[in-house]
PDB file of C-alpha atoms and ligand atoms in Angstrom:
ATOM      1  CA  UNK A   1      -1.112  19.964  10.373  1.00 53.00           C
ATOM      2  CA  UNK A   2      -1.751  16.431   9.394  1.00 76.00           C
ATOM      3  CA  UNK A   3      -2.907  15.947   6.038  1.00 87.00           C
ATOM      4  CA  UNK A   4      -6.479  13.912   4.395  1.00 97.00           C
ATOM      5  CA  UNK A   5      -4.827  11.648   1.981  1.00 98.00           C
ATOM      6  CA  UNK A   6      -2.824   8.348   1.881  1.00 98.00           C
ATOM      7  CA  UNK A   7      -1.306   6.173  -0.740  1.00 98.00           C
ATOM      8  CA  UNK A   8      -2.403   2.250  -0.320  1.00 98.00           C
ATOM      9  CA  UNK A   9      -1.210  -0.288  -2.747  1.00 98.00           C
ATOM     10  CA  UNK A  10      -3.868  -3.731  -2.439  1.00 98.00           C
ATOM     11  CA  UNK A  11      -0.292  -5.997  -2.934  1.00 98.00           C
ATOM     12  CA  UNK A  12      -0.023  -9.166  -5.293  1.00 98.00           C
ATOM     13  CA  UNK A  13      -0.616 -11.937  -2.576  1.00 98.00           C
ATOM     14  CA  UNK A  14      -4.232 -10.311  -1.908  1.00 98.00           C
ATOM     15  CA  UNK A  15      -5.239  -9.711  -5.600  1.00 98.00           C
ATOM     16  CA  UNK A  16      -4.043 -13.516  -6.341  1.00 98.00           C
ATOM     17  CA  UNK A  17      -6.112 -14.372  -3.125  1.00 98.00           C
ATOM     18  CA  UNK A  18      -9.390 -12.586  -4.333  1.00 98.00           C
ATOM     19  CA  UNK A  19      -9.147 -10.394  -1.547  1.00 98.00           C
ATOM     20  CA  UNK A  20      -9.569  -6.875  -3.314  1.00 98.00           C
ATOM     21  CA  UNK A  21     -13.113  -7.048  -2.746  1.00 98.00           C
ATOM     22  CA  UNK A  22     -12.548  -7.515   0.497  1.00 98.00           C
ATOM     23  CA  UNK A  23     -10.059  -5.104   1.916  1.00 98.00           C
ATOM     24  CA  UNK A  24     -12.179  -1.966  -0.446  1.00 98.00           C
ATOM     25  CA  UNK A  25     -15.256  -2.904   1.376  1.00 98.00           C
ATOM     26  CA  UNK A  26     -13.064  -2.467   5.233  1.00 98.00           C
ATOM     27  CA  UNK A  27     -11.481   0.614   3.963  1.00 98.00           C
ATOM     28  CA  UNK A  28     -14.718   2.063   2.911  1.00 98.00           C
ATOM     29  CA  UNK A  29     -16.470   0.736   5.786  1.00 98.00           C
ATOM     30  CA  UNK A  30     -13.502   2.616   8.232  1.00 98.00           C
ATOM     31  CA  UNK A  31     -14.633   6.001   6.137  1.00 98.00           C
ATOM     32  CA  UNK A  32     -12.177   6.629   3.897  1.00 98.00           C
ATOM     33  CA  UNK A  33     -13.459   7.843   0.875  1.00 98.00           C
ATOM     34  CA  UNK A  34     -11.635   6.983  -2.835  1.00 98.00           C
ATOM     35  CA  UNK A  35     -10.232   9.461  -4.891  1.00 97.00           C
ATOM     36  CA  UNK A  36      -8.126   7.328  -7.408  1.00 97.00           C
ATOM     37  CA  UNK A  37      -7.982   3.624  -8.031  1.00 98.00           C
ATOM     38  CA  UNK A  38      -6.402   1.310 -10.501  1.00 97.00           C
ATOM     39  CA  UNK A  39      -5.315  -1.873 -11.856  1.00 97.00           C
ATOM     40  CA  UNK A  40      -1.722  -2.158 -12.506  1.00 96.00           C
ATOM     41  CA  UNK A  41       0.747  -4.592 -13.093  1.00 98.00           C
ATOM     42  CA  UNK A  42       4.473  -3.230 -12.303  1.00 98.00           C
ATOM     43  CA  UNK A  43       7.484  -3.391 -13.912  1.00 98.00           C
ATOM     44  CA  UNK A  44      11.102  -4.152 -12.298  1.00 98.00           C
ATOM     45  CA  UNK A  45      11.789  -0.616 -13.316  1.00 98.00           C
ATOM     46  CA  UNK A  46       8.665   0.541 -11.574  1.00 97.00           C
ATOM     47  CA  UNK A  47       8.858  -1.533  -8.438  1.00 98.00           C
ATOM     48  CA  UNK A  48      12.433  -1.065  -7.705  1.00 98.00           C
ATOM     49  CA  UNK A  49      11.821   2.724  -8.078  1.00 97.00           C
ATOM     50  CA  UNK A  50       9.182   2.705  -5.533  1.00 97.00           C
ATOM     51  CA  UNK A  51      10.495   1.088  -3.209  1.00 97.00           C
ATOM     52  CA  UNK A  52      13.864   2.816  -3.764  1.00 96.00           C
ATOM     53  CA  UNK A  53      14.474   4.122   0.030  1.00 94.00           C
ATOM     54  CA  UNK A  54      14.655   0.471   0.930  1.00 96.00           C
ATOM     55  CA  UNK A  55      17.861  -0.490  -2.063  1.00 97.00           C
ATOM     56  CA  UNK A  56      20.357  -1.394   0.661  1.00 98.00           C
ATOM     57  CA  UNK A  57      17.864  -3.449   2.958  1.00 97.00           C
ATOM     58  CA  UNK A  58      18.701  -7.425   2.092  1.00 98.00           C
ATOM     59  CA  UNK A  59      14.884  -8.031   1.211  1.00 97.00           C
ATOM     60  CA  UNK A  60      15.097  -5.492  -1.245  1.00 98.00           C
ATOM     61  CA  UNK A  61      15.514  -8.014  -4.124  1.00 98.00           C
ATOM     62  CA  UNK A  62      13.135 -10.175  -2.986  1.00 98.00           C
ATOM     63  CA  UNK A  63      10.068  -7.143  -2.282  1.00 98.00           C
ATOM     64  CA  UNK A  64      10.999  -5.918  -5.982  1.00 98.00           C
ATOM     65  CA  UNK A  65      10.371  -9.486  -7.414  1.00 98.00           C
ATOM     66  CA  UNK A  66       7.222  -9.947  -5.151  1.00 98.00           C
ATOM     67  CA  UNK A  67       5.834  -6.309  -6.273  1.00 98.00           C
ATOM     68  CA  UNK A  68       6.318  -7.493  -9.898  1.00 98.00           C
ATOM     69  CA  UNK A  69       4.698 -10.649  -9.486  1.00 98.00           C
ATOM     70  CA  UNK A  70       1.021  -9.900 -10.603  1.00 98.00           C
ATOM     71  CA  UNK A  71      -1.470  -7.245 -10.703  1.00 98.00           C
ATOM     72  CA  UNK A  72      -1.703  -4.281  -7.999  1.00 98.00           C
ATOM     73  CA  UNK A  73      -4.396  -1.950  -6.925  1.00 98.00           C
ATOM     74  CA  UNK A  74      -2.962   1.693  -5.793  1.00 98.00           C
ATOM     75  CA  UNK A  75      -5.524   3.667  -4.722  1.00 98.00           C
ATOM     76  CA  UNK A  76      -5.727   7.350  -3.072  1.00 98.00           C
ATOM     77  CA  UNK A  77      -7.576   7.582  -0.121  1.00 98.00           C
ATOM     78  CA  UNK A  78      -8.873  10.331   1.740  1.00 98.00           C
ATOM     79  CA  UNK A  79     -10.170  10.795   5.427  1.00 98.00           C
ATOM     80  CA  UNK A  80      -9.119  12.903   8.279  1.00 97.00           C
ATOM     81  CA  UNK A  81      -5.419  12.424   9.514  1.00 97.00           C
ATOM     82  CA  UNK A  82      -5.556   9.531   6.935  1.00 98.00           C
ATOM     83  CA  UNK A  83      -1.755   8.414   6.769  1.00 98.00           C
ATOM     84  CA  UNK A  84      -1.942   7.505  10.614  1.00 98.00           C
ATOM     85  CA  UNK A  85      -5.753   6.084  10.776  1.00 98.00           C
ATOM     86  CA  UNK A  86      -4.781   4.310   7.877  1.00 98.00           C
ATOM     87  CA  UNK A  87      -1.496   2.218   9.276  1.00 98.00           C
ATOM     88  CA  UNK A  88      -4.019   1.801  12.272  1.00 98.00           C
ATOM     89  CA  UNK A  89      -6.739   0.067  10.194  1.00 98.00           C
ATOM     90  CA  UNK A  90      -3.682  -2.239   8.121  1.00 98.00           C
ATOM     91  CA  UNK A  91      -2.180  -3.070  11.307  1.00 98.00           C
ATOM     92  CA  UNK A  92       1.610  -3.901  11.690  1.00 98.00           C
ATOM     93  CA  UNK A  93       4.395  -4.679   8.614  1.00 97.00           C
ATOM     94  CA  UNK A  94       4.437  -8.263   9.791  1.00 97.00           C
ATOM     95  CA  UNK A  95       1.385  -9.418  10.333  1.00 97.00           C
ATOM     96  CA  UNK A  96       2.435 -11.903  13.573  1.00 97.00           C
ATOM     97  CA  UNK A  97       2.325  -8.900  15.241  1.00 98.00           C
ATOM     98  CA  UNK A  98      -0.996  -7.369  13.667  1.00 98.00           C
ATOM     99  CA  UNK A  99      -3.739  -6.322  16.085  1.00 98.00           C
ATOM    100  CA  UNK A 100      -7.213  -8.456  15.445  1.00 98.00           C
ATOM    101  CA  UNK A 101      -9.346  -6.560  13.153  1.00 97.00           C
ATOM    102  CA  UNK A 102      -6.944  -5.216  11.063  1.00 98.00           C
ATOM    103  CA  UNK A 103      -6.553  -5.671   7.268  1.00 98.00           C
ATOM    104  CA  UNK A 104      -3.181  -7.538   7.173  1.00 98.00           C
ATOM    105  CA  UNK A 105      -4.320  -9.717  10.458  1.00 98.00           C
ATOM    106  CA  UNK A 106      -6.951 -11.032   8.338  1.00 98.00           C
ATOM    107  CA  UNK A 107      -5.225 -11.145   4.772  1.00 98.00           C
ATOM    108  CA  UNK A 108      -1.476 -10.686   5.345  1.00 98.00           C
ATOM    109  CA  UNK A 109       0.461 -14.123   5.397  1.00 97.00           C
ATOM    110  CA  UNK A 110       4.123 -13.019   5.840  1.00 98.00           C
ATOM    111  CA  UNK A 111       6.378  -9.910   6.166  1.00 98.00           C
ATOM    112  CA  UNK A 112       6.534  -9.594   2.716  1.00 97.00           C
ATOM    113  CA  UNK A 113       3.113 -10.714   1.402  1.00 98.00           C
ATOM    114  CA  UNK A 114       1.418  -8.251   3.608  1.00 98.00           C
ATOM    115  CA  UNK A 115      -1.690  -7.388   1.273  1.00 98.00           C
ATOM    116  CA  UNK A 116      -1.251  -3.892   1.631  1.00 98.00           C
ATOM    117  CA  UNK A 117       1.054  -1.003   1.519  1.00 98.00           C
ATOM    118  CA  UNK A 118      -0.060   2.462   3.350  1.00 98.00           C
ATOM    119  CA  UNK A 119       2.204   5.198   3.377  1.00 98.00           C
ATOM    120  CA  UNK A 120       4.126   6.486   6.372  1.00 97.00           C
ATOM    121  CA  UNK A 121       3.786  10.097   6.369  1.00 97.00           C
ATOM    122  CA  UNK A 122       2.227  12.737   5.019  1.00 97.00           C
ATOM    123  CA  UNK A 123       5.167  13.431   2.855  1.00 96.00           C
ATOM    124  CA  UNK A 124       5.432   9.969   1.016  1.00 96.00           C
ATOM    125  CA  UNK A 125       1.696  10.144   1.083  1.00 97.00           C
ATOM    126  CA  UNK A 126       2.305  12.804  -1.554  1.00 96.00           C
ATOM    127  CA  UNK A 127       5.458  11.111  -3.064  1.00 95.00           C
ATOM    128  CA  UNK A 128       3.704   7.429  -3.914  1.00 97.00           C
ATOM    129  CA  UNK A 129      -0.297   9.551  -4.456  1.00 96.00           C
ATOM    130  CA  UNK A 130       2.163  11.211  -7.838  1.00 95.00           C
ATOM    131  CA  UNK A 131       4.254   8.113  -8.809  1.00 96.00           C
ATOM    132  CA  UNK A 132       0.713   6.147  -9.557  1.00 96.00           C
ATOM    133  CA  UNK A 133      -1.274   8.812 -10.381  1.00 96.00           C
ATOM    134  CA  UNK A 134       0.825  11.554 -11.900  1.00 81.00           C
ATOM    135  CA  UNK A 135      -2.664  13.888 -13.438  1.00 66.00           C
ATOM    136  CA  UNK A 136      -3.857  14.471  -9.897  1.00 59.00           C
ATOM    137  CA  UNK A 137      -2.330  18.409  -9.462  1.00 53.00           C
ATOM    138  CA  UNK A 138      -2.806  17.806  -5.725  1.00 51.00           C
ATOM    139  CA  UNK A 139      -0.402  15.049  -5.117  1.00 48.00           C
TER     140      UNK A 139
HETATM  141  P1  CMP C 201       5.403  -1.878   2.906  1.00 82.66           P
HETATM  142  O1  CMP C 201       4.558  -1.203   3.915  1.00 82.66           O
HETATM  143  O2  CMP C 201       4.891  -1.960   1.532  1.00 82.66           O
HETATM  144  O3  CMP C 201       6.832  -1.160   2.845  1.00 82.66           O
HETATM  145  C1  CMP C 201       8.040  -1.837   2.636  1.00 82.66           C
HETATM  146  C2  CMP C 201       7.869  -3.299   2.516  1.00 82.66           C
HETATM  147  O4  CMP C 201       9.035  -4.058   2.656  1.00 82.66           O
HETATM  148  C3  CMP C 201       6.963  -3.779   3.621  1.00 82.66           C
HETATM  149  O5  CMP C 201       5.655  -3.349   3.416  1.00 82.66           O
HETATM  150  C4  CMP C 201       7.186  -5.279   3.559  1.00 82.66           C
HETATM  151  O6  CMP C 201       6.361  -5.881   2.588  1.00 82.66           O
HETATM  152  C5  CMP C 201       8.627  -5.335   3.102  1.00 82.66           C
HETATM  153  N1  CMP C 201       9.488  -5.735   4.202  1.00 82.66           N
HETATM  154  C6  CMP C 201       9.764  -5.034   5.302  1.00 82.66           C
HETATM  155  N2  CMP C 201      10.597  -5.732   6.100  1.00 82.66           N
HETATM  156  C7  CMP C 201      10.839  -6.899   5.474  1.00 82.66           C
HETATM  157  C8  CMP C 201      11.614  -8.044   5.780  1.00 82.66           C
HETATM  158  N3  CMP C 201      12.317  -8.112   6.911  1.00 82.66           N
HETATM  159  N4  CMP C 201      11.619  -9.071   4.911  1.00 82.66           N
HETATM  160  C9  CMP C 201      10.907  -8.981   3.760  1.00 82.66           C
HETATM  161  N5  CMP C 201      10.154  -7.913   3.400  1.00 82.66           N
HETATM  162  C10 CMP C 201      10.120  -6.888   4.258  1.00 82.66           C
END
């Protein structure tokens, strides 16, 4: 069964670009609703943790320093078979090949500085949903 929730992060490129406002009104506006939502600034520590399935990837460096680089947004989202409507509505990692109308076509300006993270599956949905927001019982 596919689950309701995802885990998006709005990524330091967009919230230096003044594009939170933005991308929350286009995920609202595709229906997901918002369970959790904050304003966080990571540390090495943090970042390298989260992104700790990618350690032995060469841009791993580079993604830690870029996560660390200014304030994030994590929020928890919720909608039907979110994880996979979700990735639809972000479009693809890099955004040359996003599709028009999708969050990183319109914000994204690299691989890296892609605006926004969304989880990939149901289980990391419930992974990354505790890691920011470790009160929620059902992540
Ligand atoms: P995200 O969806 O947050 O998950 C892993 C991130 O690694 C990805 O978005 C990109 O920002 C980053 N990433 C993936 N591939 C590359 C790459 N080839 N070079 C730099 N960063 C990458």
């Amino acid at each position: 069964m596919k689950g309701n929730r995802t885990l998006t992060i709005i990524k330091p490129d967009a919230v230096q670009n003044g594009n939170t406002g933005n991308i929350i009104q286009k995920i609202t506006d595709a229906g997901f609703k918002i369970i959790a939502m904050k304003y966080s600034h990571l540390s090495t520590s943090q970042a390298g943790k989260f992104y700790a399935v990618h350690s032995e990837r060469p841009f791993y460096q580079e993604l830690v320093h870029f996560m660390t680089s200014g304030p994030v947004v994590p929020m928890i989202l919720e909608k039907e078979n979110a994880v996979e409507s979700f990735r639809n509505l972000i479009g693809a990692t890099n955004p040359a090949n996003a599709a028009e109308g999708t969050i990183r076509k319109a914000y994204a300006t690299s691989v890296e500085r892609n605006a926004v993270h969304g989880s990939d599956s149901d289980e990391n949905a419930a992974i990354e949903g505790s890691f920011f927001f470790s009160t929620l019982e059902q992540f």
